[in-house]
Structure formats: C-alpha cells, structure tokens
Short mmCIF file of C-alpha atoms and ligand atoms in Angstrom, two decimals:
data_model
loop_
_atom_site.label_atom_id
_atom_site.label_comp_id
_atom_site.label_asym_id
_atom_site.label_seq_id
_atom_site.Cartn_x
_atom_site.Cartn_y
_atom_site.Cartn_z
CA UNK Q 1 0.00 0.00 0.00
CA UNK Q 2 0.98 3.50 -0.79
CA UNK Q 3 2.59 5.56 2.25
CA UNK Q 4 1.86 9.03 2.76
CA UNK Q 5 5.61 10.65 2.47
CA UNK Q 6 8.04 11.94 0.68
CA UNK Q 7 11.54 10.90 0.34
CA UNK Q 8 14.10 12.97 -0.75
CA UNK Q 9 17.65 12.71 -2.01
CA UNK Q 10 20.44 15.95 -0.85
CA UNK Q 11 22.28 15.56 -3.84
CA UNK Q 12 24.70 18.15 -1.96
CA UNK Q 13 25.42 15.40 0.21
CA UNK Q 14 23.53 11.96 -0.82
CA UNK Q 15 21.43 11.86 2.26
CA UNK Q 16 17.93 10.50 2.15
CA UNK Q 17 14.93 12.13 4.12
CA UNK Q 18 11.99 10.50 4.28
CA UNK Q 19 8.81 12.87 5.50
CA UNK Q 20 5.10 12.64 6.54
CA UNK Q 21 2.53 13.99 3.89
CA UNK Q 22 -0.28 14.72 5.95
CA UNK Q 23 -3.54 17.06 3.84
CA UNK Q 24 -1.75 16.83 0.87
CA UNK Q 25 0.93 18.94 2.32
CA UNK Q 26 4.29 18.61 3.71
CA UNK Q 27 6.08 20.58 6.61
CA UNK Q 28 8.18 23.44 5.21
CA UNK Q 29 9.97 23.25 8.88
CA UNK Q 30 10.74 19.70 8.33
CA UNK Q 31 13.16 20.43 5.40
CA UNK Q 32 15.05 22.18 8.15
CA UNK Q 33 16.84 18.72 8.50
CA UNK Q 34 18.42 18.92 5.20
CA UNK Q 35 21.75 20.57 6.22
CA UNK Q 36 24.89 20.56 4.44
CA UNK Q 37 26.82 20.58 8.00
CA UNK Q 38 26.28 21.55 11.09
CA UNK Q 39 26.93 25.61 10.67
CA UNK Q 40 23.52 25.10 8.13
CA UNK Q 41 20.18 26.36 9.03
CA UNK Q 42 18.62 23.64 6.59
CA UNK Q 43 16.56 23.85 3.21
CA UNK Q 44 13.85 26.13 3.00
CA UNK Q 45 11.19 26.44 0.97
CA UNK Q 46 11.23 29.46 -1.40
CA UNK Q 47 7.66 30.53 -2.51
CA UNK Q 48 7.13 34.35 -2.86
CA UNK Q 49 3.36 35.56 -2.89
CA UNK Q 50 2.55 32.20 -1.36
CA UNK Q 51 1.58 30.40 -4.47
CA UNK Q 52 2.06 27.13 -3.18
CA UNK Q 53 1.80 27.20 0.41
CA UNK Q 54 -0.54 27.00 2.92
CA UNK Q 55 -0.59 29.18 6.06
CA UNK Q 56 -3.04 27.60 7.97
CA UNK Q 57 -5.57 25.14 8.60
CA UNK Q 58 -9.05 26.93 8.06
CA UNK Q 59 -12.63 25.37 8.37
CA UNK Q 60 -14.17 28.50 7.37
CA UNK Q 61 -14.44 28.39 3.03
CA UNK Q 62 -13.65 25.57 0.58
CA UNK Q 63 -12.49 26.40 -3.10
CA UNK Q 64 -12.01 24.24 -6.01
CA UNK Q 65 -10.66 27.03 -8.32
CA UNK Q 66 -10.78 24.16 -11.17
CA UNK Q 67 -13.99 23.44 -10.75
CA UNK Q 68 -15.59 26.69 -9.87
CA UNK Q 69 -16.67 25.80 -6.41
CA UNK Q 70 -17.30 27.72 -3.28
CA UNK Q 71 -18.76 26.76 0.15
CA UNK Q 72 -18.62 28.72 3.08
CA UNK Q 73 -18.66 25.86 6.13
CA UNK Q 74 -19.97 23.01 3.72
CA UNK Q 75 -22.61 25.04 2.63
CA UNK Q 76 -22.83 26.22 -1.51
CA UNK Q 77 -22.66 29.63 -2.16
CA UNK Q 78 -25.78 29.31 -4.54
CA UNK Q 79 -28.02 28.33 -1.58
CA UNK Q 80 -26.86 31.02 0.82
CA UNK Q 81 -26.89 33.73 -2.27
CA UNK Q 82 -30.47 32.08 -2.99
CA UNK Q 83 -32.12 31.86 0.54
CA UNK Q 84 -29.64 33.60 3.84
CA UNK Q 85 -29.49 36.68 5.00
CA UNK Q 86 -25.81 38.57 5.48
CA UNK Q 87 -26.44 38.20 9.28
CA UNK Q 88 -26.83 34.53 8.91
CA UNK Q 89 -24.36 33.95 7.11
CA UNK Q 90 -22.27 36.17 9.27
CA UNK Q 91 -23.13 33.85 12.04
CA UNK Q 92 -22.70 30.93 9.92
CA UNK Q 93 -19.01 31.77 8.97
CA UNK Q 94 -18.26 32.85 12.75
CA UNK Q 95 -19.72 30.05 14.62
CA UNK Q 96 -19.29 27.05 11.89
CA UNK Q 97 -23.20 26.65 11.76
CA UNK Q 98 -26.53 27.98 10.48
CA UNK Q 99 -27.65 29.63 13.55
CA UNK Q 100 -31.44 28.57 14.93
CA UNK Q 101 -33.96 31.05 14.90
CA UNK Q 102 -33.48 32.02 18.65
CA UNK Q 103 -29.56 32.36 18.03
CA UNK Q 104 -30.48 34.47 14.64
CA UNK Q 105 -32.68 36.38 16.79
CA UNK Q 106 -30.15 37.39 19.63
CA UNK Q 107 -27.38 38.44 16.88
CA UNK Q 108 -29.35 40.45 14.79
CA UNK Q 109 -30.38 41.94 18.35
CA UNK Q 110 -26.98 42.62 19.63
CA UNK Q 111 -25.72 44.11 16.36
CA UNK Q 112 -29.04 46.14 16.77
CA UNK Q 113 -28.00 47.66 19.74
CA UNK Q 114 -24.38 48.55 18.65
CA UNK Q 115 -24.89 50.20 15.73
CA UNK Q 116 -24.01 54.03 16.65
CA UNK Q 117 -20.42 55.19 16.77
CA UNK Q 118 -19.15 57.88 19.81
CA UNK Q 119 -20.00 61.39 18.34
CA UNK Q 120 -16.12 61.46 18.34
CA UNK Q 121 -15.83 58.83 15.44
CA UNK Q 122 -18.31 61.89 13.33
CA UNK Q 123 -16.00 64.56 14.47
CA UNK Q 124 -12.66 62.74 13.51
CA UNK Q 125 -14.12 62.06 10.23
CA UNK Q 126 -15.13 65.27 9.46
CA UNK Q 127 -10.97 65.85 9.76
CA UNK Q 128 -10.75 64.28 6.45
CA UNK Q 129 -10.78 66.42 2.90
CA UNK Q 130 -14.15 66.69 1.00
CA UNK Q 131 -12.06 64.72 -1.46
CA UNK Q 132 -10.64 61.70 0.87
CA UNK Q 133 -10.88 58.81 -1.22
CA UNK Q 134 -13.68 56.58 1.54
CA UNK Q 135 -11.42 53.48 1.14
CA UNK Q 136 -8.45 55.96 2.97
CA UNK Q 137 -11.26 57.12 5.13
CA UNK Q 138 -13.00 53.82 6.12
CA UNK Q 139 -9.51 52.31 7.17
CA UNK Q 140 -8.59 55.38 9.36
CA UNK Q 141 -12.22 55.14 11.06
CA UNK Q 142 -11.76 51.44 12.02
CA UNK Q 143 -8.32 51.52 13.30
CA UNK Q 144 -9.39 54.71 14.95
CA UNK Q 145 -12.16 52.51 16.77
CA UNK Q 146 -9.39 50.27 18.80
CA UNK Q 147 -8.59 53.39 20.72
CA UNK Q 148 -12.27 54.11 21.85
CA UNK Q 149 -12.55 50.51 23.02
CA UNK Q 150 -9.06 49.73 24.92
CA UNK Q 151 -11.03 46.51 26.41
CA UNK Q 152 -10.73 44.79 22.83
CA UNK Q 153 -6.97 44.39 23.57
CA UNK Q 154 -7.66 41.48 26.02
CA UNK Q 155 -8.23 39.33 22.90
CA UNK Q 156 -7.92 36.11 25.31
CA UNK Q 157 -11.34 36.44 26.64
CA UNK Q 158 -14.28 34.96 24.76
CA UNK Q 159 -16.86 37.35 25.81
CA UNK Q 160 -15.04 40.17 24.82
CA UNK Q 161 -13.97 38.43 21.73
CA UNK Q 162 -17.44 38.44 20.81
CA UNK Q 163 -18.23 41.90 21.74
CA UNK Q 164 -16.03 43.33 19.49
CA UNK Q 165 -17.10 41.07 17.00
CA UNK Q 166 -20.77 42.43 17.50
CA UNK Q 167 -19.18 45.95 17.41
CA UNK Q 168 -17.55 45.36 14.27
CA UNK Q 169 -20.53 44.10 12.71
CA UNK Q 170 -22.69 46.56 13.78
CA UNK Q 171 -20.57 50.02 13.28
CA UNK Q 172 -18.84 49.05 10.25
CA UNK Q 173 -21.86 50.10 8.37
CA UNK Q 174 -22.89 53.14 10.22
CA UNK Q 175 -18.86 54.50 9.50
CA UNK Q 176 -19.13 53.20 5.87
CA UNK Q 177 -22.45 55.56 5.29
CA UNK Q 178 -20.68 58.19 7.48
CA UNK Q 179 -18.44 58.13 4.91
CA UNK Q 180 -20.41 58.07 2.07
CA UNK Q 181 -21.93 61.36 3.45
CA UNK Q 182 -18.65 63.45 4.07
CA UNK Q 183 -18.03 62.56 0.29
CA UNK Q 184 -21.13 64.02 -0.80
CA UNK Q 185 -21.05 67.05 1.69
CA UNK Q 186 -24.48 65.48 3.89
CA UNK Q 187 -25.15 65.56 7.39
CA UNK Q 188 -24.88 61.89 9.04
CA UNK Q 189 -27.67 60.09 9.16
CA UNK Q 190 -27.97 58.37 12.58
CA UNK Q 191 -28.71 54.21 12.58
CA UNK Q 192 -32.42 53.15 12.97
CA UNK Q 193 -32.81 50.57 14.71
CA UNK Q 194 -36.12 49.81 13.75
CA UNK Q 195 -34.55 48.79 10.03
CA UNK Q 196 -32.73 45.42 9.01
CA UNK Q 197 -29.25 45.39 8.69
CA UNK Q 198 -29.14 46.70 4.79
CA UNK Q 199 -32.38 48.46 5.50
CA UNK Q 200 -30.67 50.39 8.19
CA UNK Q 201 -27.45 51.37 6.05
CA UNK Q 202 -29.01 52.20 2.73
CA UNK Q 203 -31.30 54.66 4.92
CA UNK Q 204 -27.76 56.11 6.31
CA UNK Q 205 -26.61 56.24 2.79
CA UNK Q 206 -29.37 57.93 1.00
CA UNK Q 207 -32.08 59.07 3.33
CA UNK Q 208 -32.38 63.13 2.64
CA UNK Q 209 -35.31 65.00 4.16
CA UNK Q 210 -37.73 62.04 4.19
CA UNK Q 211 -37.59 61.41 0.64
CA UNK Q 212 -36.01 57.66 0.29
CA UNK Q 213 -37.86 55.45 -0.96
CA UNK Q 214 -36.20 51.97 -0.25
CA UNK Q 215 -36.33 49.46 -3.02
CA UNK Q 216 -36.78 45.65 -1.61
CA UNK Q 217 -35.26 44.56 -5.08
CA UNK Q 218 -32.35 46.58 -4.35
CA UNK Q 219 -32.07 46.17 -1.01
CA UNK Q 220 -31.88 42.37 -1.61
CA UNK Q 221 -29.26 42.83 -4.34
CA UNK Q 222 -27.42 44.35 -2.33
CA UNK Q 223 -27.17 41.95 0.53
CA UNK Q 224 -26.70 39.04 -2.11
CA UNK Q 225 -23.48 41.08 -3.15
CA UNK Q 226 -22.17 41.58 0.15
CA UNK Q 227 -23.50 37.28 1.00
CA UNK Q 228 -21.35 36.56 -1.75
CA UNK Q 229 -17.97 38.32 -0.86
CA UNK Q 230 -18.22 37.18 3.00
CA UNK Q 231 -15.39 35.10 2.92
CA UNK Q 232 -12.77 33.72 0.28
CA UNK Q 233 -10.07 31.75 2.42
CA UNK Q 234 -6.65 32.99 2.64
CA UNK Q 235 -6.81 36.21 0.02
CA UNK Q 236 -4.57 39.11 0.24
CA UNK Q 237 -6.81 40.91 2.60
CA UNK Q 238 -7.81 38.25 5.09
CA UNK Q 239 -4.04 36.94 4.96
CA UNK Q 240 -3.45 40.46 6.29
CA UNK Q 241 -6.08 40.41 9.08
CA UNK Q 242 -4.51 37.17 10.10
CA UNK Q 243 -0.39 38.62 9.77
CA UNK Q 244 -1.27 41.55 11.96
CA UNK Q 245 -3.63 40.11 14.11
CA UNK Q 246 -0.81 37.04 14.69
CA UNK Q 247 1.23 40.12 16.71
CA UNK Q 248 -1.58 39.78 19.34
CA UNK Q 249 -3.08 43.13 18.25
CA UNK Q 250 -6.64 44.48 18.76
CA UNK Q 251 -9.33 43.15 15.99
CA UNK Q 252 -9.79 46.96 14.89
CA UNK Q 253 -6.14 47.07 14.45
CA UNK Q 254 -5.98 43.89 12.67
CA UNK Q 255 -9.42 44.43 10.46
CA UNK Q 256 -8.26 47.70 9.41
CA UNK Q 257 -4.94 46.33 8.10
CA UNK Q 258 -7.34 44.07 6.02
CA UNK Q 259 -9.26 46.88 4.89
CA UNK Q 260 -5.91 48.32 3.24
CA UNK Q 261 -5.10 45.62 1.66
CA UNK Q 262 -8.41 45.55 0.02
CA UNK Q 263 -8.07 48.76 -1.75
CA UNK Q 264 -5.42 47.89 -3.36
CA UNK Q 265 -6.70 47.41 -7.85
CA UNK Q 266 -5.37 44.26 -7.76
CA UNK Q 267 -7.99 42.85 -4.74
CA UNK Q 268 -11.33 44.56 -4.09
CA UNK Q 269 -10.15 47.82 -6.09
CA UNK Q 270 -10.24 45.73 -8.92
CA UNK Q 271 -14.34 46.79 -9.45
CA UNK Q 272 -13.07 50.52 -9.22
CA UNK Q 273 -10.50 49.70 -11.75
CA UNK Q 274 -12.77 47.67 -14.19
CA UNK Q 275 -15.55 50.97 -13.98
CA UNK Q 276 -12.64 53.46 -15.12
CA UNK Q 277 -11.63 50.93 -17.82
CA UNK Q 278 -15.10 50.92 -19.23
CA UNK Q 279 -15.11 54.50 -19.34
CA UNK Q 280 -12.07 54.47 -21.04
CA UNK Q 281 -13.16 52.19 -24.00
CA UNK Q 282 -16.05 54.27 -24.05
CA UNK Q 283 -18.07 52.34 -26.55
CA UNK Q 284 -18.66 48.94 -27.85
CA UNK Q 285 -16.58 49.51 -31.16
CA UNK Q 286 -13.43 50.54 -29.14
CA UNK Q 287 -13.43 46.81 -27.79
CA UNK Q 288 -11.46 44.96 -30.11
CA UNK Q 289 -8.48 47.33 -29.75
CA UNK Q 290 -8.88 47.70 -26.20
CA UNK Q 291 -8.20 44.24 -26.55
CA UNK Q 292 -5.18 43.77 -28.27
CA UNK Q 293 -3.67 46.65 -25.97
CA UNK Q 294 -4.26 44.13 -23.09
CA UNK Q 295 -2.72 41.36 -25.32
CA UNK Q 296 0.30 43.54 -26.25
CA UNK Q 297 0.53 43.73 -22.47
CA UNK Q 298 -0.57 47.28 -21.96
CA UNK Q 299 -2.26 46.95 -18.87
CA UNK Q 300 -4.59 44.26 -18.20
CA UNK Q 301 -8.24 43.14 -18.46
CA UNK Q 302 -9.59 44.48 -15.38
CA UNK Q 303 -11.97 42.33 -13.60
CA UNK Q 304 -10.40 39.12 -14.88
CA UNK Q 305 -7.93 36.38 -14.19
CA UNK Q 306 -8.35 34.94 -10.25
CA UNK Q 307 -5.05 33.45 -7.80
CA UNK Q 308 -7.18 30.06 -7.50
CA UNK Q 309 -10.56 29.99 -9.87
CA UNK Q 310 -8.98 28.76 -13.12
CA UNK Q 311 -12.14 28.84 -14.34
CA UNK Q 312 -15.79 30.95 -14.06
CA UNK Q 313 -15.61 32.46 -10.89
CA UNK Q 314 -18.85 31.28 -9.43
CA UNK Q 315 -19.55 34.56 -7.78
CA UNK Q 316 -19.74 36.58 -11.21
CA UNK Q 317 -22.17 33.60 -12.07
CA UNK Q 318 -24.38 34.85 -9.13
CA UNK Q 319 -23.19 37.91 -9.52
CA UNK Q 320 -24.68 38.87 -13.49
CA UNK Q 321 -28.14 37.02 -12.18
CA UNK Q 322 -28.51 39.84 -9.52
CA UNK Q 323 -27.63 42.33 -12.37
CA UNK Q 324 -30.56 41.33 -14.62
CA UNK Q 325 -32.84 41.82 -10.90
CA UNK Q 326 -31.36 45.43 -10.40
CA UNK Q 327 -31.27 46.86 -13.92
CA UNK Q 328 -34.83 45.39 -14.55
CA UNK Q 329 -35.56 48.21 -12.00
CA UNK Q 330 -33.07 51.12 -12.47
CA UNK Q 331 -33.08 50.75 -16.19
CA UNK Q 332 -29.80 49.36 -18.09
CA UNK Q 333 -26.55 50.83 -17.53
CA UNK Q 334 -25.07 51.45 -21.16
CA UNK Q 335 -21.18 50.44 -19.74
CA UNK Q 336 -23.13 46.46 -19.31
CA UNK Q 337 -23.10 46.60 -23.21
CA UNK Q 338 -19.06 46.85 -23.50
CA UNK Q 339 -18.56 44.70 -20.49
CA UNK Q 340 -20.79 41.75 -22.68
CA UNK Q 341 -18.85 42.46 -25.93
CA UNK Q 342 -15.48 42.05 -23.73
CA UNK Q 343 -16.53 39.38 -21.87
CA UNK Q 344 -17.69 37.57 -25.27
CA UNK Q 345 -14.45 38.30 -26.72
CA UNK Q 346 -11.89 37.62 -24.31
CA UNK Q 347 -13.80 34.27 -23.56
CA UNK Q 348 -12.96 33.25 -27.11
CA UNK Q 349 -9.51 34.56 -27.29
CA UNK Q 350 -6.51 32.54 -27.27
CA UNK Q 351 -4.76 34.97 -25.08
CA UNK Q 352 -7.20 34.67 -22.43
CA UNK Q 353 -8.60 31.54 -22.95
CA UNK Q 354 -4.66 29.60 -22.39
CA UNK Q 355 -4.02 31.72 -19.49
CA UNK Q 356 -7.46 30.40 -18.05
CA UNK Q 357 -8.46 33.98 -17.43
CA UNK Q 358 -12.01 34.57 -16.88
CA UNK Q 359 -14.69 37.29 -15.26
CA UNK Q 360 -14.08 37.20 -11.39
CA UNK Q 361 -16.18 38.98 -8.73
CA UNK Q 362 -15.42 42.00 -9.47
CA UNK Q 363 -16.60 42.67 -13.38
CA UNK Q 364 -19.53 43.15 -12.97
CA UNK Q 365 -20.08 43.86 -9.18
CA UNK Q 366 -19.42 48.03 -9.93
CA UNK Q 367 -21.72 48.24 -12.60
CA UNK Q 368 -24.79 47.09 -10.18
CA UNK Q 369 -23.02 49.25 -7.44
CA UNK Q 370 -23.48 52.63 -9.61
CA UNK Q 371 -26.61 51.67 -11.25
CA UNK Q 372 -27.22 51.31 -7.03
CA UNK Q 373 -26.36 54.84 -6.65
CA UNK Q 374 -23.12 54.43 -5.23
CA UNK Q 375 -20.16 56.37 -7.06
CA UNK Q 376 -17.18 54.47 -7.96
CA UNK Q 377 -14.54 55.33 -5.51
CA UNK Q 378 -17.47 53.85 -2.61
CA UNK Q 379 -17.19 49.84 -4.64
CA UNK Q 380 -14.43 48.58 -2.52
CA UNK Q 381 -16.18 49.70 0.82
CA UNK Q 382 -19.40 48.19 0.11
CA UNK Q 383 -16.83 44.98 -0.62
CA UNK Q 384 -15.40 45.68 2.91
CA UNK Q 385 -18.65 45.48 4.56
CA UNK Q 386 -19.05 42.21 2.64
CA UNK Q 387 -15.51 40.54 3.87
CA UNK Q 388 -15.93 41.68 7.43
CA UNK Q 389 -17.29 38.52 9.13
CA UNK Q 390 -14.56 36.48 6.99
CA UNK Q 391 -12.33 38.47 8.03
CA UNK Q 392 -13.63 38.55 12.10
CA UNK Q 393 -14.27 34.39 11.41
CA UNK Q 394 -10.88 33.72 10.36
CA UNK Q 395 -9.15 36.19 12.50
CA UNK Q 396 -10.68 34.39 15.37
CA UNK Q 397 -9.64 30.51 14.04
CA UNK Q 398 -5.98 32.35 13.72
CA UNK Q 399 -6.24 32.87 17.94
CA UNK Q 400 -7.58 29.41 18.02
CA UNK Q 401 -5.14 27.78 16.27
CA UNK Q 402 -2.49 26.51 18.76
CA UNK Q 403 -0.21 25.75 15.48
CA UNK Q 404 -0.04 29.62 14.87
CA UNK Q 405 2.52 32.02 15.95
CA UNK Q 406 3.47 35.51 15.04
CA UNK Q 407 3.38 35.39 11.35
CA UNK Q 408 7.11 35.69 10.00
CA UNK Q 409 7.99 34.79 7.03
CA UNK Q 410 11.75 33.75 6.27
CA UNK Q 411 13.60 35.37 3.59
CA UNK Q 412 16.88 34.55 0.79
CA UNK Q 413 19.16 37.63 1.40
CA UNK Q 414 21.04 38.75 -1.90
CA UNK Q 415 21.93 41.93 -1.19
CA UNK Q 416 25.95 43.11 -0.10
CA UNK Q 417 28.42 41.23 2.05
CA UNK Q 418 29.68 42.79 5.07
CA UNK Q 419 31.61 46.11 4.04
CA UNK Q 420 32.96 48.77 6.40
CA UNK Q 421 31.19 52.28 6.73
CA UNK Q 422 32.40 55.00 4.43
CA UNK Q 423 33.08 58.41 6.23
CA UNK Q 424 30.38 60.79 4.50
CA UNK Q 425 33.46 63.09 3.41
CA UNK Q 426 34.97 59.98 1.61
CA UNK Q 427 32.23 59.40 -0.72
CA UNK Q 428 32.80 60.94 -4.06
N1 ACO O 501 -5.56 40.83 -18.06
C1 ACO O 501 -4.59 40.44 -18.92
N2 ACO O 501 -3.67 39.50 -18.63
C2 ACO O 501 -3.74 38.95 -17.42
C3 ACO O 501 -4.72 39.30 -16.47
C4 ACO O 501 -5.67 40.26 -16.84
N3 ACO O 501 -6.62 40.65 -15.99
N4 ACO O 501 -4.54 38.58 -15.33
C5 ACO O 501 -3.48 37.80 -15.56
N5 ACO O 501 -2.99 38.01 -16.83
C6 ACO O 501 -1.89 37.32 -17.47
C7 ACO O 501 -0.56 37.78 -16.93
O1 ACO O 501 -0.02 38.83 -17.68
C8 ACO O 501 0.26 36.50 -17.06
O2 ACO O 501 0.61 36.36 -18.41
P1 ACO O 501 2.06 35.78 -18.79
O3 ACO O 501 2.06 34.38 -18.29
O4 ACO O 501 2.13 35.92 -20.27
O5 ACO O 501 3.05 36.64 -18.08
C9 ACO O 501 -0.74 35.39 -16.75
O6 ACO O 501 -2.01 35.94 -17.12
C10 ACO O 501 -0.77 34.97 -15.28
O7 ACO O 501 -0.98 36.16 -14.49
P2 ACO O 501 -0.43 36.38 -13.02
O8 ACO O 501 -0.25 37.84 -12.80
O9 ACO O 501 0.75 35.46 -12.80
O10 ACO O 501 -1.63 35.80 -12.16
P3 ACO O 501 -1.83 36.04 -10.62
O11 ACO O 501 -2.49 34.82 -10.12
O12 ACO O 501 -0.57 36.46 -9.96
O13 ACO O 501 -2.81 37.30 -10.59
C11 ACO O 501 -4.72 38.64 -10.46
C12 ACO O 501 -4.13 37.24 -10.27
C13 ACO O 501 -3.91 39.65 -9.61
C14 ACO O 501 -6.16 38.66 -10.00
C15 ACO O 501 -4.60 39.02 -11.96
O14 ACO O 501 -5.35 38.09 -12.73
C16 ACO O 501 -5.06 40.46 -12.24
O15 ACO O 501 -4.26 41.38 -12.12
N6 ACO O 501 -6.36 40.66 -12.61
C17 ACO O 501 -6.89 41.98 -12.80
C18 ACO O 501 -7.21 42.63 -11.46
C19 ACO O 501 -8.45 42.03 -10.83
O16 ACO O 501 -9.48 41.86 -11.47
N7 ACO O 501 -8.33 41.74 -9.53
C20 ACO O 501 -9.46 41.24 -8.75
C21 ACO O 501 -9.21 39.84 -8.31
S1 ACO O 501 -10.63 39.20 -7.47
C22 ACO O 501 -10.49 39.91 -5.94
O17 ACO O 501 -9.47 40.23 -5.44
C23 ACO O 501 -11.73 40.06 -5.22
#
C-alpha cells in the first residue's frame, strides 16, 4: 500500500529524508533537517506571494478554483446567495453553523444595539478632505475605533472576543455611510434601529429630508453582493487580518490592516478599476483594440484572471443574475453593453482563454453598485462590509489555532556582504 511521504535525495550530500505527507501537504519546517553541516540552518522552501503554500488550517471556506466551487462551512454559495441573509451567514461563517432562529434572533439583536459610533468617530471624520478617497477614510475610522474601546486588547477572553465582533458588525456600516456622506457634503444620518441590517445602512446612505424610498429589489441585491464576498479563504486581505492580528493586536487594528489591503486594484479595487476601464473604452466599437492593448501587455483586463478559480468564478455567475434583478428596476446601464462584448471576446480569445483567465467577482459587481447609486470610488467599501465577518471568522480561528505564531515569514538575502562604513566626506 501507498505511504503518505516523501523521500528525498540531498544531492549536496547523498542523504535520504523521508517525510510525513499529511492534507496533501508537507512541513516546510521539516526540510530544516536537510543541512549541508552543522553551521547550516537547513533547506527552505522558497515561494514568494505564497503560491504554493498553505498558512493555515481553516474550516471556514472551501475552493475548487478548477472546478468553480465555493462553500462557506460546507454550505454552496448558490443556496446562501439564494435563501440567507448577510447576518446569517455572518453567524454561519463565525460560529461554523446555520444559527437557529433564537440564536439568529439574539445576533441580529446585539448588532441592533451597537450600531451608533461615539459622536467622536463623526467629528474625527469630518478631519478628512471633501475629497478623501472613503477606502483611505473607512480604514482610518476602524483603526481609529481600537482606541475608543481599549477593552478589545484582552483578545484572550471569549466574551469580549465576541463583543467586538458584535461591534464590528454593527458600526462598520454606520462609518461606511458616514463616509459616504462626508463625500457628498451630507449631514450623518444616525442608525435606525427599527430597520434590518441593509435596511438600516441604505437609509444612512441615501435618506435626505424624508424622501427615500427603499427598493426591496435593491435592497436584496445588495445583501446578495455583500452574502457573496463574506469570505474567500486565505486572500490578500484576510491573509493580512490574520499577519497583523498574529502580533496579538486588537481586531480593529488587525481588520483595518485588512481593509488596506483591500483597496489595493489588484484585490477589491479591482471593481473601481474595471468601472474606469469601461469609461475608457467608451463604446462597444473601441473593444477589439482595447483588446489587443491588453494582449500587447498594456495593462490588463480588469476584472479578470483569479489566484485560484482557473475557471468561471462562481460569484460573477451569481453575480450577473442579480444584475438582470437590479437593472430590470433602475433601467440598463449602457457600460453592461461593453462589459458583454469584452466578456464575449476575451472568452474566445486565445490569449485569455490559455491563461485560463475569466470574469471574477469584481466585473460586474461596480456596474450594479453605480446603477445602485453608489459612485465608484465607494465599490471597494461596500466589498469591505461584505468581507468583514470572513475576516472577524478567520481572525478568530488564527487565535484558536495553537499551530499559529506571530506570522514571520523567512527570507533569501542577496543583497551586499559585510563592508565597512564610508566616512560621509569619503564618498565621491
Ligand atoms: N488581463 C490580462 N492579462 C492577465 C490578467 C488580466 N486581468 N490577469 C493575468 N494576466 C496574465 C498575466 O499577464 C500573465 O501572463 P504571462 O504568463 O504571459 O506573463 C498570466 O495571465 C498569469 O498572471 P499572473 O499575474 O501570474 O496571475 P496572478 O495569479 O498572480 O494574478 C490577479 C491574479 C492579480 C487577479 C490578476 O489576474 C489580475 O491582475 N487581474 C486583474 C485585477 C483584478 O481583477 N483583480 C481582482 C481579483 S478578485 C479579488 O481580489 C476580489
């Protein structure tokens, strides 16, 4: 019968190793015993960006990037898009199951009740420019939070642990429409806590004088958008949630860092980026040379290509399914017409096609985001408000973990041999 293990030849010195394969992975530490002599630190494994190695042992999301699949505790991500609520799912991804309807009831109560932010958080934001971009803004506000609750630094305790959790969950939106209204020059809108969760933050978003009208079509869109970015295992943002929060560091602190990462265009300001690109092409007849621009290699496809789906993202499935459900109601957005005809072409394209790049999340997420009302600097926090309770979830396995440490990565140093200093004066 097959083993599960590896052996390995040192060529440098003949040796044989012999080690465990356990999950389809080996132990980077246990190449440490492959040493040339004793002055060696041993072999180690060389893998920048982390494409083939895992950092952790999660049970929060499963991905089969080959096959298109995503589950979020077992569960598809077509039946939660189809039938749960964000808060349920919130739950779901925090506590490993589908909460009953007493639990569902007590979290949607306690996020309720913490929904407003100290009048301080309104007064620091109104620091910022009328221009601050709200990614720069929303990251400030939440990192700003850890010093208005110094309890959340005892991250040992569970009850706490949870607290700030429910905090999290429950300001997150009321700083994201804060936010939204120092863009657009509007007096905050406090939370209501007589509204859902969405309910509550579209009303802080685009209540004015008594005139908005809530939309249940949107409204639903909208929290199948932010159901379907909850969590997406270790991506560049939660891996940063988990790095920072591995120093022992208050979740604020730590969620923040994961916000930053986020608005970066290659992660979640990638729906940003792929709104400016359509603007650039401008119209359907510019596609074909936008095109070969890409394939000459200036710039790329925004909104395409994924780390691990090597195939249709299955979000975007979900995701141009909620687009037919908004635009029925706002009316068609004249950019979805070039993101079809680039879509259509790049799927048959040899360029794209043998680099297994297809739509991800994020092309078409912006386009129901504006026809939403929400300008396109705003995309990446209503992603944000999406990722937070993967980001809480797998922060808190991190703690769990007694496997993890303080996340610190080794490195190959080319740079100079030891030299002496040169005396400024010497310098030519
Ligand atoms: N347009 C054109 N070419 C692309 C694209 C693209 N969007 N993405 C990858 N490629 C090409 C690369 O040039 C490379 O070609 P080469 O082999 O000839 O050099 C090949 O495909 C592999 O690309 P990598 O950069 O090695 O792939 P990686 O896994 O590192 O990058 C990423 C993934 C960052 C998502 C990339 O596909 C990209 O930049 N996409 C556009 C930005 C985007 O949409 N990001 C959102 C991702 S989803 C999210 O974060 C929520």
């Amino acid at each position: 019968m097959a083993e599960d293990t590896l052996t390995i030849t040192d060529n440098r010195t003949g040796q044989e190793y012999t080690l465990p394969i356990t999950d389809g992975t080996i132990r980077a530490t246990d190449l440490q015993q492959l040493r040339i002599d004793d002055g060696d630190s041993g072999l180690m494994a060389y893998d920048p960006a982390y494409l083939n190695t895992a950092s952790c042992r999660s049970a929060i999301t499963y991905i089969d990037g080959d096959a298109g699949i995503l589950r979020y505790r077992g569960y598809p991500i077509e039946q939660l898009a189809e039938d749960a609520t964000f808060l349920e799912t919130a739950f779901l991804l925090l506590e490993g199951e589908l909460p009953t309807a007493e639990q569902l009831h007590r979290w949607e109560e306690d996020v309720r009740y913490h929904t407003y932010v100290h009048t301080n958080v309104q007064k620091f934001l109104e620091g910022f420019r009328y221009d601050a971009h709200p990614m720069g803004m929303l990251l400030g506000a939440v990192g700003a939070l850890s010093t208005f609750y110094p309890d959340a630094k005892d991250i040992g305790d569970p009850d706490g642990r949870y607290l700030q959790r429910v905090r999290l969950m429950a300001k997150l939106p009321t700083i994201a429409a804060y936010v939204f209204r120092h863009s657009h020059g509007l007096p905050y809108v406090l939370p209501r806590n007589d509204l859902d969760y969405i309910g509550n933050f579209v009303n802080m978003t685009f209540e004015i004088g008594g005139r908005h009208e809530p939309s249940p079509v949107l409204q639903r869109s909208l929290e199948i958008l932010l159901v379907l970015h909850a969590d997406h295992e270790q991506n560049c943002s939660t891996s940063a949630v988990r790095g920072v929060g591995s120093s022992h560091v208050d979740p604020f602190s730590a969620v923040s860092a994961g916000i930053a990462a986020l608005y970066g265009p290659l992660h979640g300001g990638a729906n940003e980026a792929v709104l400016r690109m359509l603007d650039q092409i401008g119209t359907k007849a510019n596609v074909p040379g936008f095109i070969e621009e890409v394939k000459a290699g200036k710039g790329r496809l925004m909104g395409f290509g994924h780390r691990v789906y090597k195939s249709y993202d299955p979000r975007a499935k979900l995701i141009k399914r909620v687009a037919d459900d908004v635009f029925e109601q706002t009316g068609l957005n004249p950019k979805l017409e070039i993101a079809l005809e680039l879509e259509r072409i790049a799927l048959e394209d040899e360029y794209f096609v043998s680099r297994r790049l297809y739509p991800n999340v994020d092309f078409y997420s912006g386009l129901i985001y504006q026809a939403m009302g929400y300008p396109t600097d705003y995309f990446t926090v209503l992603f944000a408000l999406g990722r937070l309770p993967g980001w809480i979830a797998q922060w808190e396995e991190m703690l769990g973990d007694p496997e993890q440490k303080i996340s610190r990565p080794r490195q190959v140093y080319v740079g100079e041999g030891e030299r002496p200093y040169v005396p400024r004066a010497d310098r030519g």
